Amino acid sequence: MENITLKQILDATNGTLLTPEISEDTIVKRVISDNRKAQAGDLFFAIVGEKMDGHSFVNPALNAGAVGAIVSKEPDEKVPGKFYVLVPDTLFALGDLASYYRMQFQIPIIAVTGSVGKTTMKDMIASVLSEKFNVIATEGNYNNNIGVPRTLFRIDRNTEVAVVEMGMNHEGEINYLTRMTHPTMAVITNIGDAHIGNLGSRENIFKAKCEIFNGLSLDGLAVMNADDEYLVKLKDNEDLQKDYRFKWVGEDSDADYGALDIDDTLQDGLKFTMIVRRTRTGIDEKDTIKVPARGRHMIYPVLAATAVAKKLDMSYEEIIEGIKNYKPTAMRMETWNLGNGIIIYNDTYNANPQSMKAGLSTLANTDGSRRIAVLGDMLELGDLEEDLHRSVGKKAADLSIDTLITIGQRAKYIADEAKKGGLMDVTSYDDAESAKDQLDSLLTDGAVIYFKASHAMALEKLAEYCKDRI
């Protein structure tokens, strides 16, 4: 982060300075909301959360070195020599300051959203662009109204491109984040069932994801999934087509960046032929692409990253090198090769029906003596909860997974539907601890185990347990 002044903070937040004796030329070097990380030159935001009120930690942060604080309550006692800025809502003030700060830099910013694969998409784009540019990208999946400002504040004078992931579980959240970020490019991965319990339908999810256009700069690049039944509706939106430059990616024969001859049976990744249509020369261009990650779904982040990179005038040689250097974020189809043919796929960060089915397909295409799926509850699916869990069970049966273990009450629907589909080796447990004995017996040579559930299920602990047992 570059230094900013107290005056800039007041201008950005429209706040009231409670300590007028402090010079408005006071320098702030960093923005934080965790008092435990406070150091000299920091600005502390007293965020009010569901469980904790940041106002309880204002003075500890200031005593630890922070130069000032943004508050929505006047403090009973003030730390001498520190400034306090009063605002109606500290969380909104954080967004206002982040937006102001972002606008000090005239750099390309790529915003990424979608129901499934946002973090993978963000990571692939960052990996490719890093071959040519100094790139900052969202760390992990800090993609909400605290995480996005955190990413924007990491921009400095050396940053050439930023890749910002945007998540949501309610209408209006992407609108807020995109207007804060002012992206020059936007990528939507797909429209799925994630958070359908909050939004009511996939149509509403589609509308919520499309809020990303509300902050996209005019004539900005919009990279869309050509195989998504909802996103293709944007081709008929005359206003959006007029205001933005669309590039379509996927297996569809009309995609600008397409995938042919997809081989997802390789044990060390994915291989396909990328075709670039409607080039400036009028001639389709083809390249063989090898991705160091498994799963047919990996064509989408590769193709989208290529579209973004070409907009920034990168060569295909640079793009291919960036794809080779891709490394997934932890717990996103993280692959552990543990010797004697034993493989664990730790895909436990979160789950929805689309991503769980994609993971099962990858499991089914992995060579091994026994393919084992350990699947837990998927949350925020609302009234469709049973049907969507059952759809995963049907997929497991269709793929003839050797052993299915489910964890949690909702996941029992997966088990029940898999049994109906003909799977014989199916077991359900109420909790992860109860599954350990069975998994111990399955950790034999050639076993391939796939773990997937919503984050609240903490299934990564069970994956780690199995890893440590080998």
Short mmCIF file of C-alpha atoms in Angstrom, two decimals:
data_model
loop_
_atom_site.label_atom_id
_atom_site.label_comp_id
_atom_site.label_asym_id
_atom_site.label_seq_id
_atom_site.Cartn_x
_atom_site.Cartn_y
_atom_site.Cartn_z
CA MET A 1 0.00 0.00 0.00
CA GLU A 2 1.13 3.55 -0.75
CA ASN A 3 0.95 6.16 2.01
CA ILE A 4 -2.24 8.21 2.30
CA THR A 5 -3.01 11.20 4.49
CA LEU A 6 -5.67 11.81 7.11
CA LYS A 7 -7.11 14.47 4.81
CA GLN A 8 -7.57 11.90 2.04
CA ILE A 9 -9.25 9.57 4.51
CA LEU A 10 -11.67 12.32 5.57
CA ASP A 11 -12.42 13.15 1.94
CA ALA A 12 -13.01 9.50 1.01
CA THR A 13 -15.21 8.58 3.98
CA ASN A 14 -16.89 11.95 4.58
CA GLY A 15 -16.09 11.32 8.22
CA THR A 16 -15.91 13.73 11.15
CA LEU A 17 -12.53 14.22 12.81
CA LEU A 18 -13.04 13.85 16.58
CA THR A 19 -9.48 14.95 17.31
CA PRO A 20 -9.02 18.27 15.45
CA GLU A 21 -5.67 18.81 17.16
CA ILE A 22 -4.19 16.04 14.96
CA SER A 23 -2.76 17.31 11.66
CA GLU A 24 -4.61 16.28 8.51
CA ASP A 25 -1.17 15.68 6.99
CA THR A 26 -0.74 12.65 9.27
CA ILE A 27 0.44 9.66 7.20
CA VAL A 28 -1.23 6.26 7.15
CA LYS A 29 0.85 3.37 5.82
CA ARG A 30 -1.58 0.45 6.11
CA VAL A 31 -5.25 -0.35 6.75
CA ILE A 32 -6.24 -3.11 9.22
CA SER A 33 -9.28 -4.42 11.07
CA ASP A 34 -7.44 -6.87 13.35
CA ASN A 35 -5.85 -5.12 16.34
CA ARG A 36 -3.51 -8.08 16.88
CA LYS A 37 -1.69 -7.11 13.68
CA ALA A 38 -1.37 -3.43 14.54
CA GLN A 39 1.94 -1.71 13.98
CA ALA A 40 3.30 1.79 13.53
CA GLY A 41 1.52 3.78 10.85
CA ASP A 42 -1.64 1.64 10.67
CA LEU A 43 -5.24 2.82 10.39
CA PHE A 44 -7.62 0.62 12.40
CA PHE A 45 -11.22 0.12 11.28
CA ALA A 46 -13.60 -0.81 14.11
CA ILE A 47 -15.79 -3.26 12.19
CA VAL A 48 -18.97 -4.36 13.95
CA GLY A 49 -19.54 -8.07 13.33
CA GLU A 50 -22.11 -10.63 14.41
CA LYS A 51 -19.96 -11.90 17.28
CA MET A 52 -17.51 -9.08 17.97
CA ASP A 53 -17.50 -5.31 17.99
CA GLY A 54 -14.25 -3.80 16.77
CA HIS A 55 -14.76 -0.78 19.00
CA SER A 56 -13.59 -2.93 21.90
CA PHE A 57 -10.18 -3.12 20.26
CA VAL A 58 -9.67 0.48 19.11
CA ASN A 59 -7.44 1.65 21.92
CA PRO A 60 -5.41 -1.61 22.05
CA ALA A 61 -4.70 -1.14 18.34
CA LEU A 62 -3.68 2.48 18.88
CA ASN A 63 -1.50 1.58 21.83
CA ALA A 64 0.20 -1.04 19.63
CA GLY A 65 1.23 1.63 17.13
CA ALA A 66 -1.73 2.44 14.90
CA VAL A 67 -1.94 6.19 14.23
CA GLY A 68 -5.72 6.42 14.09
CA ALA A 69 -9.08 4.67 13.97
CA ILE A 70 -12.34 4.80 12.03
CA VAL A 71 -15.25 4.43 14.44
CA SER A 72 -19.04 4.66 14.43
CA LYS A 73 -19.24 5.29 18.20
CA GLU A 74 -17.51 8.09 20.05
CA PRO A 75 -14.90 6.59 22.39
CA ASP A 76 -15.18 7.07 26.14
CA GLU A 77 -11.45 7.61 26.33
CA LYS A 78 -8.99 8.66 23.63
CA VAL A 79 -5.37 7.68 23.31
CA PRO A 80 -3.33 10.91 23.25
CA GLY A 81 -1.67 11.78 19.96
CA LYS A 82 -3.96 9.50 17.89
CA PHE A 83 -6.78 10.50 15.55
CA TYR A 84 -10.37 9.24 15.57
CA VAL A 85 -12.72 9.60 12.59
CA LEU A 86 -16.45 9.16 13.18
CA VAL A 87 -18.56 7.64 10.38
CA PRO A 88 -22.12 6.25 10.30
CA ASP A 89 -20.96 2.74 9.35
CA THR A 90 -17.35 1.57 9.54
CA LEU A 91 -17.83 -1.27 7.05
CA PHE A 92 -19.18 1.08 4.39
CA ALA A 93 -16.41 3.55 5.21
CA LEU A 94 -13.88 0.78 4.57
CA GLY A 95 -15.39 0.29 1.11
CA ASP A 96 -15.42 4.03 0.43
CA LEU A 97 -11.75 4.35 1.30
CA ALA A 98 -10.84 1.26 -0.74
CA SER A 99 -12.67 2.66 -3.77
CA TYR A 100 -10.97 6.04 -3.37
CA TYR A 101 -7.58 4.36 -3.02
CA ARG A 102 -8.13 2.11 -6.07
CA MET A 103 -8.88 5.15 -8.24
CA GLN A 104 -5.39 6.53 -7.57
CA PHE A 105 -4.04 3.80 -9.90
CA GLN A 106 -4.77 3.62 -13.60
CA ILE A 107 -4.15 -0.10 -14.04
CA PRO A 108 -6.15 -3.01 -15.48
CA ILE A 109 -8.29 -4.69 -12.85
CA ILE A 110 -9.95 -8.02 -13.60
CA ALA A 111 -13.03 -8.86 -11.52
CA VAL A 112 -13.96 -12.54 -11.22
CA THR A 113 -17.29 -13.93 -10.03
CA GLY A 114 -19.53 -16.93 -10.67
CA SER A 115 -21.15 -19.83 -8.81
CA VAL A 116 -18.34 -22.35 -9.17
CA GLY A 117 -14.61 -22.01 -9.74
CA LYS A 118 -14.01 -18.35 -8.85
CA THR A 119 -10.82 -19.01 -6.92
CA THR A 120 -9.44 -21.40 -9.55
CA MET A 121 -10.23 -18.83 -12.24
CA LYS A 122 -8.57 -16.05 -10.25
CA ASP A 123 -5.50 -18.16 -9.61
CA MET A 124 -5.13 -19.18 -13.27
CA ILE A 125 -5.51 -15.60 -14.55
CA ALA A 126 -2.95 -14.39 -12.01
CA SER A 127 -0.54 -17.19 -12.92
CA VAL A 128 -0.71 -16.37 -16.63
CA LEU A 129 -0.48 -12.59 -16.25
CA SER A 130 2.45 -12.93 -13.85
CA GLU A 131 4.60 -14.09 -16.76
CA LYS A 132 4.66 -10.50 -18.00
CA PHE A 133 3.29 -8.22 -15.29
CA ASN A 134 3.65 -7.44 -11.60
CA VAL A 135 0.30 -8.86 -10.44
CA ILE A 136 -1.56 -8.74 -7.15
CA ALA A 137 -4.53 -11.07 -6.68
CA THR A 138 -7.06 -11.89 -3.99
CA GLU A 139 -5.40 -14.03 -1.34
CA GLY A 140 -7.24 -17.30 -0.84
CA ASN A 141 -10.91 -16.44 -1.23
CA TYR A 142 -11.10 -13.12 0.64
CA ASN A 143 -13.86 -12.07 -1.71
CA ASN A 144 -16.43 -10.23 0.44
CA ASN A 145 -16.94 -6.66 1.62
CA ILE A 146 -13.89 -6.93 3.89
CA GLY A 147 -11.75 -9.12 1.63
CA VAL A 148 -12.10 -7.01 -1.52
CA PRO A 149 -10.90 -3.81 0.21
CA ARG A 150 -8.05 -5.86 1.65
CA THR A 151 -7.01 -6.76 -1.92
CA LEU A 152 -7.35 -3.21 -3.22
CA PHE A 153 -5.18 -1.83 -0.43
CA ARG A 154 -2.37 -4.15 -1.56
CA ILE A 155 -2.01 -2.20 -4.81
CA ASP A 156 1.07 0.00 -4.87
CA ARG A 157 3.18 1.93 -7.38
CA ASN A 158 4.77 -1.31 -8.62
CA THR A 159 1.46 -3.07 -9.33
CA GLU A 160 0.70 -3.43 -13.03
CA VAL A 161 -2.45 -5.60 -12.88
CA ALA A 162 -4.88 -6.67 -10.14
CA VAL A 163 -7.14 -9.73 -10.14
CA VAL A 164 -10.03 -9.42 -7.69
CA GLU A 165 -12.38 -12.26 -6.76
CA MET A 166 -15.93 -11.27 -5.81
CA GLY A 167 -18.28 -13.53 -3.90
CA MET A 168 -21.87 -13.14 -2.80
CA ASN A 169 -24.74 -14.96 -1.16
CA HIS A 170 -27.39 -12.25 -1.48
CA GLU A 171 -28.66 -9.85 -4.12
CA GLY A 172 -26.81 -6.54 -4.28
CA GLU A 173 -23.47 -7.73 -2.94
CA ILE A 174 -21.72 -7.97 -6.33
CA ASN A 175 -23.15 -4.55 -7.22
CA TYR A 176 -21.47 -3.10 -4.12
CA LEU A 177 -18.13 -4.81 -4.76
CA THR A 178 -17.91 -3.98 -8.46
CA ARG A 179 -18.74 -0.29 -7.87
CA MET A 180 -16.02 -0.25 -5.22
CA THR A 181 -13.46 -1.91 -7.50
CA HIS A 182 -14.18 -0.23 -10.88
CA PRO A 183 -12.88 -3.20 -12.91
CA THR A 184 -11.68 -2.83 -16.49
CA MET A 185 -12.44 -6.49 -17.24
CA ALA A 186 -15.01 -8.91 -15.85
CA VAL A 187 -15.14 -12.71 -15.86
CA ILE A 188 -18.16 -14.81 -14.89
CA THR A 189 -17.35 -18.51 -14.53
CA ASN A 190 -20.89 -19.95 -14.60
CA ILE A 191 -24.33 -19.85 -13.00
CA GLY A 192 -25.00 -22.73 -10.60
CA ASP A 193 -26.95 -23.61 -7.48
CA ALA A 194 -24.61 -22.14 -4.85
CA HIS A 195 -26.60 -19.99 -2.36
CA ILE A 196 -29.86 -20.83 -4.10
CA GLY A 197 -31.41 -21.07 -0.63
CA ASN A 198 -30.84 -17.34 -0.22
CA LEU A 199 -31.69 -16.19 -3.74
CA GLY A 200 -34.55 -18.54 -4.55
CA SER A 201 -33.71 -19.57 -8.12
CA ARG A 202 -30.87 -19.85 -10.63
CA GLU A 203 -32.46 -17.00 -12.55
CA ASN A 204 -32.01 -14.77 -9.51
CA ILE A 205 -28.44 -16.01 -9.11
CA PHE A 206 -27.84 -15.09 -12.76
CA LYS A 207 -29.17 -11.58 -12.19
CA ALA A 208 -27.04 -11.19 -9.05
CA LYS A 209 -23.85 -12.27 -10.80
CA CYS A 210 -24.57 -9.91 -13.69
CA GLU A 211 -24.43 -7.00 -11.25
CA ILE A 212 -20.71 -7.10 -12.02
CA PHE A 213 -21.44 -5.02 -15.13
CA ASN A 214 -22.60 -2.14 -12.92
CA GLY A 215 -19.00 -1.24 -12.15
CA LEU A 216 -17.27 -2.39 -15.33
CA SER A 217 -15.71 0.44 -17.30
CA LEU A 218 -17.38 1.24 -20.62
CA ASP A 219 -15.86 -0.75 -23.48
CA GLY A 220 -14.37 -3.10 -20.88
CA LEU A 221 -13.74 -6.75 -21.69
CA ALA A 222 -16.38 -9.27 -20.53
CA VAL A 223 -15.24 -12.91 -20.62
CA MET A 224 -18.16 -15.33 -20.39
CA ASN A 225 -18.73 -19.09 -20.35
CA ALA A 226 -20.17 -20.03 -23.76
CA ASP A 227 -21.48 -23.34 -22.41
CA ASP A 228 -23.59 -21.85 -19.63
CA GLU A 229 -27.32 -21.80 -20.39
CA TYR A 230 -27.86 -18.58 -18.45
CA LEU A 231 -24.82 -16.57 -19.49
CA VAL A 232 -25.50 -17.11 -23.20
CA LYS A 233 -28.65 -15.03 -22.72
CA LEU A 234 -26.33 -12.01 -22.57
CA LYS A 235 -25.77 -12.39 -26.32
CA ASP A 236 -29.28 -11.01 -26.79
CA ASN A 237 -28.80 -8.08 -24.42
CA GLU A 238 -28.30 -5.21 -26.86
CA ASP A 239 -27.31 -2.66 -24.21
CA LEU A 240 -24.56 -4.84 -22.76
CA GLN A 241 -23.35 -5.85 -26.21
CA LYS A 242 -23.08 -2.17 -27.13
CA ASP A 243 -21.30 -1.08 -23.96
CA TYR A 244 -18.77 -3.92 -23.53
CA ARG A 245 -16.52 -6.17 -25.60
CA PHE A 246 -17.54 -9.80 -25.08
CA LYS A 247 -15.32 -12.83 -25.50
CA TRP A 248 -16.84 -16.27 -25.13
CA VAL A 249 -14.93 -19.35 -23.91
CA GLY A 250 -15.79 -23.03 -23.78
CA GLU A 251 -16.54 -26.12 -25.83
CA ASP A 252 -19.28 -24.41 -27.84
CA SER A 253 -18.36 -24.42 -31.54
CA ASP A 254 -18.90 -20.65 -31.75
CA ALA A 255 -16.73 -19.73 -28.75
CA ASP A 256 -14.00 -17.17 -29.40
CA TYR A 257 -11.63 -19.32 -27.33
CA GLY A 258 -12.57 -22.97 -27.70
CA ALA A 259 -11.41 -26.39 -26.55
CA LEU A 260 -11.10 -29.44 -28.79
CA ASP A 261 -9.76 -32.97 -28.30
CA ILE A 262 -10.04 -32.79 -24.51
CA ASP A 263 -8.15 -35.57 -22.74
CA ASP A 264 -9.02 -35.66 -19.03
CA THR A 265 -7.73 -39.19 -18.45
CA LEU A 266 -4.11 -38.18 -17.85
CA GLN A 267 -2.90 -38.78 -14.33
CA ASP A 268 -0.81 -35.60 -14.15
CA GLY A 269 -3.20 -33.06 -15.61
CA LEU A 270 -5.41 -32.13 -18.53
CA LYS A 271 -4.56 -31.86 -22.23
CA PHE A 272 -6.59 -30.21 -24.99
CA THR A 273 -6.33 -28.22 -28.19
CA MET A 274 -7.14 -24.55 -27.77
CA ILE A 275 -8.65 -22.90 -30.81
CA VAL A 276 -8.82 -19.12 -31.13
CA ARG A 277 -11.51 -18.07 -33.58
CA ARG A 278 -12.12 -14.72 -35.30
CA THR A 279 -8.51 -13.58 -35.00
CA ARG A 280 -7.35 -10.35 -36.65
CA THR A 281 -5.89 -12.36 -39.52
CA GLY A 282 -9.19 -14.14 -40.08
CA ILE A 283 -7.48 -17.51 -39.59
CA ASP A 284 -8.26 -19.78 -36.64
CA GLU A 285 -5.21 -20.42 -34.44
CA LYS A 286 -4.59 -23.66 -32.55
CA ASP A 287 -2.26 -24.63 -29.70
CA THR A 288 -1.85 -27.79 -27.66
CA ILE A 289 -2.33 -26.96 -23.99
CA LYS A 290 -1.18 -29.04 -21.01
CA VAL A 291 -2.66 -28.01 -17.66
CA PRO A 292 -0.98 -29.18 -14.41
CA ALA A 293 -4.36 -29.84 -12.77
CA ARG A 294 -6.97 -32.52 -13.25
CA GLY A 295 -10.58 -32.17 -14.38
CA ARG A 296 -12.35 -31.30 -17.60
CA HIS A 297 -13.64 -28.09 -15.99
CA MET A 298 -10.08 -26.70 -16.06
CA ILE A 299 -10.54 -25.69 -19.72
CA TYR A 300 -12.57 -22.67 -18.59
CA PRO A 301 -9.95 -20.92 -16.43
CA VAL A 302 -7.32 -21.62 -19.10
CA LEU A 303 -9.43 -20.20 -21.91
CA ALA A 304 -10.57 -17.18 -19.90
CA ALA A 305 -7.02 -16.43 -18.76
CA THR A 306 -5.94 -16.57 -22.40
CA ALA A 307 -8.67 -14.11 -23.41
CA VAL A 308 -7.62 -11.70 -20.67
CA ALA A 309 -3.92 -12.10 -21.49
CA LYS A 310 -4.45 -11.44 -25.20
CA LYS A 311 -6.33 -8.24 -24.30
CA LEU A 312 -3.13 -7.21 -22.51
CA ASP A 313 -1.00 -8.11 -25.57
CA MET A 314 0.69 -11.17 -24.11
CA SER A 315 2.23 -13.72 -26.47
CA TYR A 316 1.05 -17.32 -26.62
CA GLU A 317 4.50 -18.39 -25.40
CA GLU A 318 4.03 -16.30 -22.25
CA ILE A 319 0.49 -17.61 -21.79
CA ILE A 320 1.50 -21.26 -22.08
CA GLU A 321 4.33 -20.74 -19.60
CA GLY A 322 1.88 -19.15 -17.15
CA ILE A 323 -0.46 -22.13 -17.48
CA LYS A 324 2.43 -24.49 -16.75
CA ASN A 325 3.22 -22.56 -13.58
CA TYR A 326 -0.34 -22.64 -12.24
CA LYS A 327 -0.71 -23.80 -8.64
CA PRO A 328 -4.14 -24.24 -7.02
CA THR A 329 -5.13 -22.63 -3.75
CA ALA A 330 -5.18 -25.05 -0.83
CA MET A 331 -8.28 -27.26 -0.54
CA ARG A 332 -9.27 -26.57 -4.15
CA MET A 333 -8.79 -29.94 -5.82
CA GLU A 334 -5.49 -30.10 -3.98
CA THR A 335 -3.77 -33.34 -5.02
CA TRP A 336 -1.64 -35.37 -2.62
CA ASN A 337 0.34 -38.21 -4.23
CA LEU A 338 1.32 -40.25 -1.19
CA GLY A 339 3.21 -43.19 -2.67
CA ASN A 340 2.19 -46.75 -3.56
CA GLY A 341 -0.41 -45.29 -5.93
CA ILE A 342 -2.40 -43.65 -3.12
CA ILE A 343 -3.89 -40.30 -4.12
CA ILE A 344 -6.01 -37.93 -2.04
CA TYR A 345 -7.98 -35.10 -3.62
CA ASN A 346 -8.59 -32.47 -0.95
CA ASP A 347 -11.42 -30.40 -2.46
CA THR A 348 -12.95 -29.42 0.85
CA TYR A 349 -12.97 -25.64 0.94
CA ASN A 350 -16.59 -25.44 -0.15
CA ALA A 351 -19.17 -27.31 -2.18
CA ASN A 352 -22.21 -27.01 -4.38
CA PRO A 353 -23.83 -29.58 -6.67
CA GLN A 354 -21.95 -28.51 -9.82
CA SER A 355 -18.49 -28.56 -8.25
CA MET A 356 -19.14 -31.83 -6.41
CA LYS A 357 -20.20 -33.55 -9.64
CA ALA A 358 -17.15 -32.19 -11.47
CA GLY A 359 -14.94 -33.58 -8.71
CA LEU A 360 -16.59 -36.99 -8.95
CA SER A 361 -15.88 -37.02 -12.69
CA THR A 362 -12.22 -36.36 -11.99
CA LEU A 363 -12.19 -39.17 -9.42
CA ALA A 364 -13.79 -41.56 -11.92
CA ASN A 365 -11.09 -40.74 -14.49
CA THR A 366 -8.23 -41.41 -12.08
CA ASP A 367 -6.48 -44.77 -12.30
CA GLY A 368 -6.50 -46.69 -9.04
CA SER A 369 -7.38 -49.95 -7.35
CA ARG A 370 -10.38 -48.37 -5.63
CA ARG A 371 -12.01 -44.96 -6.17
CA ILE A 372 -13.53 -43.64 -2.94
CA ALA A 373 -15.72 -40.56 -2.57
CA VAL A 374 -16.15 -38.96 0.86
CA LEU A 375 -18.92 -36.39 0.54
CA GLY A 376 -20.47 -34.16 3.17
CA ASP A 377 -23.42 -31.81 3.45
CA MET A 378 -23.87 -28.93 0.99
CA LEU A 379 -25.37 -25.87 2.66
CA GLU A 380 -27.53 -22.89 1.59
CA LEU A 381 -29.57 -24.89 -0.93
CA GLY A 382 -32.96 -24.00 0.56
CA ASP A 383 -36.02 -25.89 -0.57
CA LEU A 384 -33.99 -27.66 -3.27
CA GLU A 385 -31.68 -29.21 -0.70
CA GLU A 386 -32.93 -32.79 -1.02
CA ASP A 387 -33.21 -32.80 -4.81
CA LEU A 388 -29.74 -31.31 -5.31
CA HIS A 389 -28.08 -33.74 -2.91
CA ARG A 390 -29.86 -36.60 -4.68
CA SER A 391 -28.56 -35.35 -8.03
CA VAL A 392 -25.02 -35.86 -6.71
CA GLY A 393 -25.90 -39.40 -5.60
CA LYS A 394 -27.18 -40.18 -9.07
CA LYS A 395 -23.94 -38.86 -10.56
CA ALA A 396 -21.89 -41.09 -8.25
CA ALA A 397 -23.91 -44.10 -9.36
CA ASP A 398 -23.65 -43.18 -13.03
CA LEU A 399 -19.86 -42.97 -12.67
CA SER A 400 -19.70 -46.32 -10.83
CA ILE A 401 -17.65 -44.96 -7.94
CA ASP A 402 -16.32 -47.97 -6.00
CA THR A 403 -16.99 -46.73 -2.47
CA LEU A 404 -19.18 -43.85 -1.31
CA ILE A 405 -19.00 -42.48 2.23
CA THR A 406 -21.27 -39.61 3.25
CA ILE A 407 -20.94 -37.33 6.27
CA GLY A 408 -23.88 -35.42 7.76
CA GLN A 409 -27.66 -35.51 7.64
CA ARG A 410 -28.13 -33.84 4.25
CA ALA A 411 -25.53 -36.05 2.59
CA LYS A 412 -27.66 -39.08 3.43
CA TYR A 413 -29.76 -38.07 0.43
CA ILE A 414 -26.64 -38.57 -1.68
CA ALA A 415 -26.18 -42.03 -0.25
CA ASP A 416 -29.81 -43.01 -0.69
CA GLU A 417 -29.91 -41.95 -4.35
CA ALA A 418 -26.59 -43.66 -5.07
CA LYS A 419 -27.98 -46.91 -3.69
CA LYS A 420 -31.06 -46.52 -5.88
CA GLY A 421 -28.71 -46.11 -8.84
CA GLY A 422 -27.01 -49.41 -8.11
CA LEU A 423 -23.98 -48.53 -5.97
CA MET A 424 -23.41 -51.31 -3.48
CA ASP A 425 -20.63 -50.01 -1.21
CA VAL A 426 -22.31 -47.00 0.39
CA THR A 427 -22.04 -45.94 4.04
CA SER A 428 -23.41 -42.87 5.84
CA TYR A 429 -22.12 -41.31 9.06
CA ASP A 430 -23.47 -38.49 11.17
CA ASP A 431 -20.02 -36.99 11.67
CA ALA A 432 -16.49 -37.24 10.30
CA GLU A 433 -15.02 -38.82 13.42
CA SER A 434 -17.23 -41.87 12.95
CA ALA A 435 -15.85 -42.50 9.45
CA LYS A 436 -12.22 -42.84 10.50
CA ASP A 437 -12.22 -46.61 11.14
CA GLN A 438 -13.65 -47.39 7.71
CA LEU A 439 -11.22 -45.01 6.00
CA ASP A 440 -8.30 -46.62 7.86
CA SER A 441 -9.25 -49.94 6.29
CA LEU A 442 -9.43 -48.37 2.81
CA LEU A 443 -5.97 -46.77 2.82
CA THR A 444 -4.40 -49.52 0.75
CA ASP A 445 -2.12 -49.41 -2.29
CA GLY A 446 -3.75 -47.72 -5.28
CA ALA A 447 -6.59 -46.12 -3.32
CA VAL A 448 -7.84 -42.79 -4.69
CA ILE A 449 -9.94 -40.75 -2.25
CA TYR A 450 -11.92 -37.60 -3.04
CA PHE A 451 -13.10 -35.34 -0.18
CA LYS A 452 -15.76 -32.67 -0.74
CA ALA A 453 -18.28 -30.76 1.44
CA SER A 454 -19.34 -27.28 2.40
CA HIS A 455 -16.72 -25.45 4.44
CA ALA A 456 -18.74 -25.61 7.65
CA MET A 457 -18.39 -29.42 7.63
CA ALA A 458 -14.61 -29.04 8.18
CA LEU A 459 -14.00 -32.15 6.09
CA GLU A 460 -10.42 -31.04 5.48
CA LYS A 461 -9.62 -32.41 8.94
CA LEU A 462 -10.67 -35.88 7.82
CA ALA A 463 -8.58 -35.54 4.63
CA GLU A 464 -5.57 -34.50 6.72
CA TYR A 465 -6.19 -37.43 9.05
CA CYS A 466 -6.00 -39.86 6.14
CA LYS A 467 -2.89 -38.15 4.77
CA ASP A 468 -1.14 -38.48 8.13
CA ARG A 469 -2.07 -42.17 8.42
CA ILE A 470 -0.07 -43.10 5.31
#
